[in-house]
PDB file of C-alpha atoms and ligand atoms in Angstrom:
ATOM      1  CA  MET A   1      24.888 -89.379  23.326  1.00  0.00           C
ATOM      2  CA  LEU A   2      22.030 -90.541  21.143  1.00  0.00           C
ATOM      3  CA  PHE A   3      22.092 -90.606  17.397  1.00  0.00           C
ATOM      4  CA  ILE A   4      18.631 -90.148  15.952  1.00  0.00           C
ATOM      5  CA  LYS A   5      17.582 -90.902  12.387  1.00  0.00           C
ATOM      6  CA  CYS A   6      15.429 -88.022  11.207  1.00  0.00           C
ATOM      7  CA  PRO A   7      13.029 -89.452   8.565  1.00  0.00           C
ATOM      8  CA  TYR A   8      13.801 -86.423   6.383  1.00  0.00           C
ATOM      9  CA  CYS A   9      17.571 -85.851   6.897  1.00  0.00           C
ATOM     10  CA  GLY A  10      19.071 -89.123   8.110  1.00  0.00           C
ATOM     11  CA  ILE A  11      21.199 -89.855  11.171  1.00  0.00           C
ATOM     12  CA  ARG A  12      22.187 -86.840  13.261  1.00  0.00           C
ATOM     13  CA  SER A  13      23.450 -86.125  16.782  1.00  0.00           C
ATOM     14  CA  GLN A  14      20.935 -85.753  19.603  1.00  0.00           C
ATOM     15  CA  ASN A  15      22.140 -82.152  20.017  1.00  0.00           C
ATOM     16  CA  GLU A  16      20.145 -81.184  16.915  1.00  0.00           C
ATOM     17  CA  PHE A  17      16.828 -82.374  18.357  1.00  0.00           C
ATOM     18  CA  ALA A  18      14.342 -81.383  21.044  1.00  0.00           C
ATOM     19  CA  TYR A  19      12.048 -83.824  22.813  1.00  0.00           C
ATOM     20  CA  GLY A  20       8.407 -83.073  22.082  1.00  0.00           C
ATOM     21  CA  GLY A  21       6.423 -85.352  24.370  1.00  0.00           C
ATOM     22  CA  ASP A  22       4.306 -88.474  24.334  1.00  0.00           C
ATOM     23  CA  ALA A  23       3.139 -89.386  20.813  1.00  0.00           C
ATOM     24  CA  THR A  24       0.445 -91.769  22.045  1.00  0.00           C
ATOM     25  CA  VAL A  25      -1.833 -89.062  23.478  1.00  0.00           C
ATOM     26  CA  LYS A  26      -4.920 -88.614  21.310  1.00  0.00           C
ATOM     27  CA  ARG A  27      -6.781 -85.299  21.154  1.00  0.00           C
ATOM     28  CA  PRO A  28     -10.442 -85.582  22.215  1.00  0.00           C
ATOM     29  CA  GLU A  29     -12.914 -85.605  19.364  1.00  0.00           C
ATOM     30  CA  LEU A  30     -13.924 -82.102  18.245  1.00  0.00           C
ATOM     31  CA  ASN A  31     -17.267 -80.858  19.669  1.00  0.00           C
ATOM     32  CA  LYS A  32     -17.601 -83.932  21.878  1.00  0.00           C
ATOM     33  CA  GLU A  33     -18.592 -83.332  25.505  1.00  0.00           C
ATOM     34  CA  ILE A  34     -15.792 -84.597  27.774  1.00  0.00           C
ATOM     35  CA  SER A  35     -15.266 -84.553  31.525  1.00  0.00           C
ATOM     36  CA  ASP A  36     -12.742 -82.351  33.321  1.00  0.00           C
ATOM     37  CA  LYS A  37     -10.736 -85.513  34.095  1.00  0.00           C
ATOM     38  CA  GLU A  38     -10.540 -86.456  30.390  1.00  0.00           C
ATOM     39  CA  TRP A  39      -9.448 -82.904  29.535  1.00  0.00           C
ATOM     40  CA  ASP A  40      -6.830 -82.908  32.323  1.00  0.00           C
ATOM     41  CA  ASP A  41      -5.521 -86.251  31.051  1.00  0.00           C
ATOM     42  CA  PHE A  42      -5.195 -84.855  27.532  1.00  0.00           C
ATOM     43  CA  VAL A  43      -3.536 -81.570  28.527  1.00  0.00           C
ATOM     44  CA  TYR A  44      -1.502 -82.345  31.653  1.00  0.00           C
ATOM     45  CA  ASN A  45      -1.290 -85.964  32.760  1.00  0.00           C
ATOM     46  CA  ARG A  46       1.447 -88.074  31.232  1.00  0.00           C
ATOM     47  CA  LYS A  47       2.774 -91.529  31.978  1.00  0.00           C
ATOM     48  CA  SER A  48       6.477 -91.992  32.489  1.00  0.00           C
ATOM     49  CA  PRO A  49       6.946 -95.510  31.197  1.00  0.00           C
ATOM     50  CA  ARG A  50      10.089 -97.572  31.588  1.00  0.00           C
ATOM     51  CA  GLY A  51      10.664 -99.460  28.358  1.00  0.00           C
ATOM     52  CA  LYS A  52       9.327 -99.003  24.852  1.00  0.00           C
ATOM     53  CA  HIS A  53       7.674 -95.662  24.250  1.00  0.00           C
ATOM     54  CA  LEU A  54       6.521 -93.623  21.257  1.00  0.00           C
ATOM     55  CA  GLU A  55       7.628 -89.982  21.442  1.00  0.00           C
ATOM     56  CA  PHE A  56       7.531 -86.818  19.381  1.00  0.00           C
ATOM     57  CA  TRP A  57      10.872 -85.196  18.553  1.00  0.00           C
ATOM     58  CA  HIS A  58      11.604 -81.963  16.712  1.00  0.00           C
ATOM     59  CA  HIS A  59      14.626 -81.569  14.432  1.00  0.00           C
ATOM     60  CA  ILE A  60      15.113 -78.064  15.682  1.00  0.00           C
ATOM     61  CA  SER A  61      18.648 -77.486  14.323  1.00  0.00           C
ATOM     62  CA  GLY A  62      18.009 -79.231  11.028  1.00  0.00           C
ATOM     63  CA  CYS A  63      14.926 -79.476   8.838  1.00  0.00           C
ATOM     64  CA  ARG A  64      12.657 -78.275  11.711  1.00  0.00           C
ATOM     65  CA  GLN A  65      10.226 -81.142  11.048  1.00  0.00           C
ATOM     66  CA  TRP A  66       8.367 -83.056  13.769  1.00  0.00           C
ATOM     67  CA  PHE A  67       8.501 -86.840  13.750  1.00  0.00           C
ATOM     68  CA  LYS A  68       7.990 -89.868  16.010  1.00  0.00           C
ATOM     69  CA  VAL A  69      10.675 -91.961  17.681  1.00  0.00           C
ATOM     70  CA  HIS A  70       9.961 -95.459  19.010  1.00  0.00           C
ATOM     71  CA  ARG A  71      12.519 -95.755  21.781  1.00  0.00           C
ATOM     72  CA  ASP A  72      13.312 -97.698  24.937  1.00  0.00           C
ATOM     73  CA  THR A  73      13.407 -95.183  27.791  1.00  0.00           C
ATOM     74  CA  ALA A  74      15.616 -97.444  29.918  1.00  0.00           C
ATOM     75  CA  THR A  75      18.296 -98.374  27.392  1.00  0.00           C
ATOM     76  CA  HIS A  76      17.802 -95.462  24.944  1.00  0.00           C
ATOM     77  CA  GLU A  77      17.767 -97.939  22.075  1.00  0.00           C
ATOM     78  CA  ILE A  78      15.888 -96.485  19.106  1.00  0.00           C
ATOM     79  CA  PHE A  79      13.819 -99.051  17.203  1.00  0.00           C
ATOM     80  CA  LYS A  80      12.256 -96.882  14.530  1.00  0.00           C
ATOM     81  CA  THR A  81      11.557 -93.301  13.505  1.00  0.00           C
ATOM     82  CA  LEU A  82       8.390 -92.328  11.644  1.00  0.00           C
ATOM     83  CA  LYS A  83       6.828 -89.306  10.003  1.00  0.00           C
ATOM     84  CA  PRO A  84       4.017 -87.829  12.159  1.00  0.00           C
ATOM     85  CA  HIS A  85       1.169 -89.403  10.170  1.00  0.00           C
ATOM     86  CA  GLU A  86       2.744 -92.882  10.157  1.00  0.00           C
ATOM     87  CA  GLU A  87       1.756 -95.552  12.694  1.00  0.00           C
ATOM     88  CA  LEU A  88       3.925 -98.269  14.224  1.00  0.00           C
TER      89      LEU A  88
HETATM   90 ZN1  LIG B   1      15.534 -83.473   9.819  1.00  0.00          ZN
END
């Protein structure tokens, strides 16, 4: 079981959280013409990296805030948690 440090509440059990996806995906610029491939990449296509990855998590059974987790997908080691607007 993972223990995740919510930036708002502190360390809690993984059971209180829901995975929210890749936090490195950037939304295309508003009103900018983009190709179907770029739109597909933004909406559907995700990498499944082995190693360090930045992810969104939702503290669904706690404060209900979204935040980022910098985690190793192979070892599950958590390096850092950040508020959504913070960068690594
Ligand atoms: Zn929380």
